[in-house]
């Protein structure tokens, strides 16, 4: 039996080596067209780290990719990622990613990390993108932010905007909650049928599909978030309107909240490199075709508010 097993193992290994050799030979026999196509597509493709399916960054990345597309000369690939916080690591270390959507308050965290050198010289910004509004969505028995003290609150999975900014906001407000970090769809399903989670915190551009496309029972609502001195360092005042969430906010009313500015960031490749030249073409294309995003139907309304000349505190603009 031992000899048979050894013979079978040897035969499998031989077949595997033969298959590997055959694949290698096949790769060497690629046509001139395939070799040219591989080089052309890689030379013109920009990987854009976006975010989770349920958040706004992926939609913005997809719309941006559609508008700047120039065949094999410029092609943007929107990538589903863990979220705006982890997008910094993706931009720094993952092959093929040249751009990312990052929240403005995230870079400060990485600047303070002694293990990461000169990040402000390695990641630059092209433009503001959109404000990500803080959505504090609660069960009927929760009447105020203070009621969430000691309660289980879900901030979505680690790496997302909510998982990073959410706990900071509650800490600055002096409200200590029980933080959880599971996918929002799972937490919201539990929240609808039990008090396992008192609230879910979204940090993303409004309107969000989970609150628009789903009918929630009476009493579920958004809580206001005050714009205090403790929050004005990184955040902006904002409102959730009845037009954003007609099933949750009464007509004529609004809910005060805050917003986290989002940034379109790029890796600061050396100026003489091919990747730098590609990013330069991408910037030119974006500036030229921005009117399409701002005027044509079907694109997110927040494109209309984009100001390409605006600076981002603490960030350096891509040359």
Coordinates of C-alpha atoms in Angstrom, one line a residue:
X1 CA 0.0 0.0 0.0
X2 CA 2.9 2.3 0.9
X3 CA 4.5 1.8 -2.5
X4 CA 1.2 2.4 -4.3
X5 CA 0.7 5.6 -2.4
X6 CA 4.2 6.8 -3.3
X7 CA 3.6 5.9 -6.9
X8 CA 0.3 7.8 -7.0
X9 CA 1.9 10.8 -5.3
X10 CA 4.7 10.8 -7.8
X11 CA 2.3 10.5 -10.7
X12 CA 0.3 13.5 -9.5
X13 CA 3.5 15.5 -9.0
X14 CA 4.6 14.7 -12.6
X15 CA 1.2 15.7 -14.0
X16 CA 1.3 18.9 -12.1
X17 CA 4.8 19.7 -13.4
X18 CA 3.7 18.9 -16.9
X19 CA 0.7 21.1 -16.6
X20 CA 2.8 24.0 -15.3
X21 CA 5.2 23.5 -18.1
X22 CA 2.4 23.5 -20.6
X23 CA 0.9 26.7 -19.2
X24 CA 4.3 28.3 -19.4
X25 CA 4.7 27.3 -23.0
X26 CA 1.2 28.6 -23.8
X27 CA 2.0 31.9 -22.1
X28 CA 5.2 32.1 -24.2
X29 CA 3.1 31.5 -27.4
X30 CA 0.8 34.5 -26.8
X31 CA 0.2 36.4 -30.0
X32 CA 1.7 39.9 -30.5
X33 CA -1.8 41.3 -30.1
X34 CA -2.1 39.8 -26.6
X35 CA 1.3 41.1 -25.6
X36 CA 0.5 44.6 -26.9
X37 CA -3.0 44.5 -25.2
X38 CA -1.6 43.6 -21.8
X39 CA 1.0 46.4 -21.9
X40 CA -1.6 48.9 -23.2
X41 CA -4.3 48.1 -20.6
X42 CA -1.9 48.1 -17.7
X43 CA -0.3 51.4 -18.8
X44 CA -3.7 53.1 -18.9
X45 CA -5.5 51.6 -15.9
X46 CA -5.8 53.3 -12.5
X47 CA -7.0 51.3 -9.5
X48 CA -9.4 53.5 -7.4
X49 CA -9.9 52.2 -3.8
X50 CA -13.6 53.1 -3.0
X51 CA -15.5 51.4 -0.2
X52 CA -18.3 49.1 0.8
X53 CA -21.2 48.3 -1.4
X54 CA -23.7 50.0 0.9
X55 CA -21.8 53.3 1.1
X56 CA -21.6 56.3 -1.2
X57 CA -17.8 56.2 -2.1
X58 CA -18.3 53.2 -4.5
X59 CA -21.1 55.1 -6.3
X60 CA -18.9 58.2 -6.7
X61 CA -16.0 56.1 -7.9
X62 CA -18.2 54.3 -10.5
X63 CA -19.6 57.6 -11.8
X64 CA -16.1 59.1 -12.0
X65 CA -14.8 56.1 -13.8
X66 CA -17.6 56.3 -16.4
X67 CA -17.0 59.9 -17.2
X68 CA -13.1 59.9 -17.4
X69 CA -13.0 56.7 -19.5
X70 CA -10.8 57.0 -22.6
X71 CA -10.6 53.4 -23.7
X72 CA -7.1 52.0 -23.2
X73 CA -5.6 55.5 -22.6
X74 CA -7.4 56.0 -19.3
X75 CA -9.5 53.5 -17.5
X76 CA -10.4 53.7 -13.8
X77 CA -11.3 50.5 -12.0
X78 CA -13.4 51.2 -8.9
X79 CA -12.5 48.7 -6.2
X80 CA -14.7 47.4 -3.3
X81 CA -12.6 47.8 -0.2
X82 CA -13.0 47.8 3.6
X83 CA -13.6 51.5 3.6
X84 CA -12.0 55.0 3.7
X85 CA -9.7 54.2 6.7
X86 CA -8.2 51.1 5.2
X87 CA -8.0 52.8 1.8
X88 CA -4.9 54.7 3.1
X89 CA -3.1 51.3 3.6
X90 CA -4.3 50.2 0.2
X91 CA -3.0 53.3 -1.5
X92 CA 0.4 53.0 0.3
X93 CA 1.0 49.3 -0.1
X94 CA -1.3 47.5 -2.6
X95 CA -0.1 47.0 -6.1
X96 CA -2.2 48.5 -8.8
X97 CA -3.9 51.1 -6.6
X98 CA -3.0 54.7 -7.6
X99 CA -6.0 56.6 -6.1
X100 CA -8.4 56.3 -3.2
X101 CA -11.4 57.9 -1.5
X102 CA -10.3 58.9 2.0
X103 CA -12.0 60.9 4.7
X104 CA -10.3 64.1 5.6
X105 CA -9.8 63.3 9.3
X106 CA -8.1 60.0 8.7
X107 CA -4.7 61.2 7.5
X108 CA -4.0 62.7 10.9
X109 CA -4.0 59.2 12.5
X110 CA -1.4 58.0 10.1
X111 CA 0.8 61.1 10.5
X112 CA 1.0 60.2 14.2
X113 CA 2.1 56.6 13.6
X114 CA 5.9 56.4 14.0
X115 CA 6.0 53.3 11.8
X116 CA 4.9 55.3 8.8
X117 CA 7.4 57.8 7.3
X118 CA 6.5 61.1 5.6
X119 CA 3.0 60.1 4.7
X120 CA 2.2 63.7 3.7
X121 CA 4.8 63.5 1.0
X122 CA 3.5 60.2 -0.3
X123 CA -0.3 60.8 -0.4
X124 CA -1.6 64.0 -2.0
X125 CA -5.1 65.2 -2.8
X126 CA -6.8 66.1 -6.1
X127 CA -10.0 67.5 -4.8
X128 CA -12.7 67.5 -2.1
X129 CA -15.4 65.0 -3.2
X130 CA -18.4 65.0 -1.0
X131 CA -19.4 65.4 2.7
X132 CA -20.2 62.2 4.4
X133 CA -23.1 62.9 6.8
X134 CA -23.2 61.1 10.2
X135 CA -26.4 59.1 10.4
X136 CA -27.3 58.0 14.0
X137 CA -30.2 55.6 13.4
X138 CA -31.9 54.3 16.6
X139 CA -34.6 52.1 17.9
X140 CA -37.9 53.7 19.2
X141 CA -36.9 53.6 22.9
X142 CA -33.8 55.8 22.3
X143 CA -34.8 59.4 22.6
X144 CA -31.4 61.2 22.6
X145 CA -27.7 60.6 22.2
X146 CA -27.3 60.4 25.9
X147 CA -29.6 57.5 26.0
X148 CA -27.0 55.5 24.0
X149 CA -24.6 55.6 27.0
X150 CA -23.7 52.0 27.9
X151 CA -25.9 50.7 25.0
X152 CA -24.7 48.4 22.1
X153 CA -24.0 50.6 19.0
X154 CA -22.8 49.2 15.7
X155 CA -20.2 51.1 13.7
X156 CA -19.9 48.8 10.7
X157 CA -16.8 46.7 9.9
X158 CA -13.3 47.8 10.8
X159 CA -11.8 50.0 8.1
X160 CA -15.0 51.8 7.2
X161 CA -15.6 55.5 7.8
X162 CA -18.1 54.8 10.5
X163 CA -15.8 52.5 12.3
X164 CA -13.1 55.1 12.4
X165 CA -15.0 58.5 12.8
X166 CA -17.9 57.2 14.8
X167 CA -16.1 56.2 18.0
X168 CA -14.1 59.5 17.8
X169 CA -17.3 61.5 17.6
X170 CA -18.9 59.8 20.6
X171 CA -15.7 60.1 22.6
X172 CA -15.5 63.9 21.9
X173 CA -19.2 64.2 22.9
X174 CA -18.4 62.4 26.2
X175 CA -20.8 59.5 25.5
X176 CA -19.4 56.0 26.2
X177 CA -21.2 53.3 24.3
X178 CA -20.6 49.6 23.7
X179 CA -19.0 49.6 20.3
X180 CA -19.6 46.8 17.8
X181 CA -18.1 46.3 14.4
X182 CA -20.1 43.9 12.3
X183 CA -21.6 44.5 8.8
X184 CA -24.4 47.0 9.0
X185 CA -26.9 44.8 7.1
X186 CA -26.5 42.2 9.8
X187 CA -26.9 44.7 12.6
X188 CA -29.9 46.3 11.1
X189 CA -31.7 43.0 10.6
X190 CA -31.2 42.3 14.3
X191 CA -32.1 45.9 15.3
X192 CA -35.5 45.6 13.5
X193 CA -36.6 42.6 15.6
X194 CA -34.8 43.0 19.0
X195 CA -32.8 45.4 21.2
X196 CA -29.6 43.6 20.5
X197 CA -28.4 46.9 18.9
X198 CA -29.7 50.2 20.1
X199 CA -28.3 52.1 17.1
X200 CA -26.3 51.9 13.9
X201 CA -23.9 54.7 12.8
X202 CA -23.4 55.4 9.2
X203 CA -20.9 57.9 7.9
X204 CA -21.6 58.3 4.2
X205 CA -23.1 60.7 1.7
X206 CA -26.9 61.0 1.8
X207 CA -29.3 59.5 0.8
X208 CA -28.5 56.0 1.7
X209 CA -30.4 53.0 0.2
X210 CA -31.0 51.1 3.5
X211 CA -33.2 54.1 4.7
X212 CA -34.8 54.9 1.4
X213 CA -35.6 51.5 -0.1
X214 CA -36.7 49.8 3.2
X215 CA -39.8 50.7 5.2
X216 CA -39.1 50.9 8.9
X217 CA -41.6 50.5 11.8
X218 CA -42.9 53.6 13.6
X219 CA -40.5 55.0 16.1
X220 CA -37.3 54.2 14.3
X221 CA -35.5 57.5 13.5
X222 CA -32.4 59.6 13.1
X223 CA -31.1 61.4 16.2
X224 CA -29.6 64.9 15.9
X225 CA -25.9 65.4 16.4
X226 CA -25.0 68.9 17.7
X227 CA -22.1 70.8 16.0
X228 CA -20.1 71.6 19.1
X229 CA -16.6 73.1 19.6
X230 CA -15.3 69.6 20.3
X231 CA -16.3 68.5 16.8
X232 CA -15.5 71.6 14.7
X233 CA -11.8 70.7 14.3
X234 CA -12.4 68.0 11.6
X235 CA -16.2 68.1 10.9
X236 CA -18.8 70.4 9.2
X237 CA -22.4 71.2 10.2
X238 CA -25.0 69.3 8.1
X239 CA -28.6 68.3 8.0
X240 CA -30.7 65.3 7.0
X241 CA -33.7 66.5 5.1
X242 CA -37.2 65.1 4.6
X243 CA -36.4 65.0 0.8
X244 CA -33.5 62.7 1.6
X245 CA -35.6 60.3 3.8
X246 CA -39.3 60.9 3.2
X247 CA -40.2 57.8 5.1
X248 CA -38.3 58.7 8.3
X249 CA -38.3 62.5 8.4
X250 CA -41.6 64.4 8.4
X251 CA -42.2 66.8 5.5
X252 CA -40.9 70.3 6.3
X253 CA -38.5 69.0 9.0
X254 CA -34.8 68.2 9.1
X255 CA -32.4 66.6 11.5
X256 CA -29.2 68.4 12.5
X257 CA -26.0 66.4 12.2
X258 CA -22.3 66.7 11.2
X259 CA -20.4 65.7 8.1
X260 CA -16.9 64.3 7.4
X261 CA -15.3 65.8 4.3
X262 CA -14.1 63.1 1.8
X263 CA -11.1 63.5 -0.4
X264 CA -10.0 62.1 -3.7
X265 CA -6.4 61.1 -3.0
X266 CA -3.6 59.8 -5.1
X267 CA -0.2 58.3 -4.6
X268 CA 2.6 60.8 -5.2
X269 CA 4.6 59.0 -7.8
X270 CA 7.9 60.5 -8.9
X271 CA 7.3 63.2 -11.5
X272 CA 9.3 61.4 -14.2
X273 CA 7.5 58.1 -13.8
X274 CA 4.9 56.6 -16.1
X275 CA 2.4 56.4 -13.2
X276 CA 2.8 60.1 -12.5
X277 CA 2.1 60.9 -16.2
X278 CA -1.0 58.7 -16.1
X279 CA -2.3 60.4 -13.0
X280 CA -1.7 63.8 -14.7
X281 CA -3.8 62.7 -17.7
X282 CA -6.5 61.5 -15.2
X283 CA -6.6 64.9 -13.5
X284 CA -6.8 66.7 -16.8
X285 CA -9.7 64.4 -17.9
X286 CA -11.5 64.9 -14.6
X287 CA -11.3 68.7 -14.7
X288 CA -12.4 68.8 -18.4
X289 CA -15.4 66.4 -17.9
X290 CA -16.6 67.6 -14.5
X291 CA -19.5 69.5 -16.1
X292 CA -20.9 66.2 -17.3
X293 CA -21.0 65.0 -13.7
X294 CA -22.6 68.2 -12.5
X295 CA -25.2 68.8 -15.2
X296 CA -26.3 65.5 -16.7
X297 CA -29.2 63.5 -15.2
X298 CA -28.4 60.3 -13.3
X299 CA -25.3 61.4 -11.5
X300 CA -25.2 62.0 -7.7
X301 CA -26.5 65.5 -6.8
X302 CA -23.4 66.2 -4.7
X303 CA -21.2 66.5 -7.8
X304 CA -22.9 70.0 -8.2
X305 CA -21.2 71.1 -5.0
X306 CA -17.7 70.1 -5.9
X307 CA -15.2 73.0 -5.8
X308 CA -12.0 71.9 -7.5
X309 CA -10.1 75.0 -6.1
X310 CA -10.9 74.3 -2.4
X311 CA -8.0 73.3 -0.2
X312 CA -8.0 70.5 2.3
X313 CA -6.5 71.4 5.8
X314 CA -3.4 69.3 6.5
X315 CA -3.1 67.9 2.9
X316 CA -0.8 68.7 0.0
X317 CA -2.3 69.0 -3.5
X318 CA -1.1 66.7 -6.2
X319 CA 1.3 68.7 -8.3

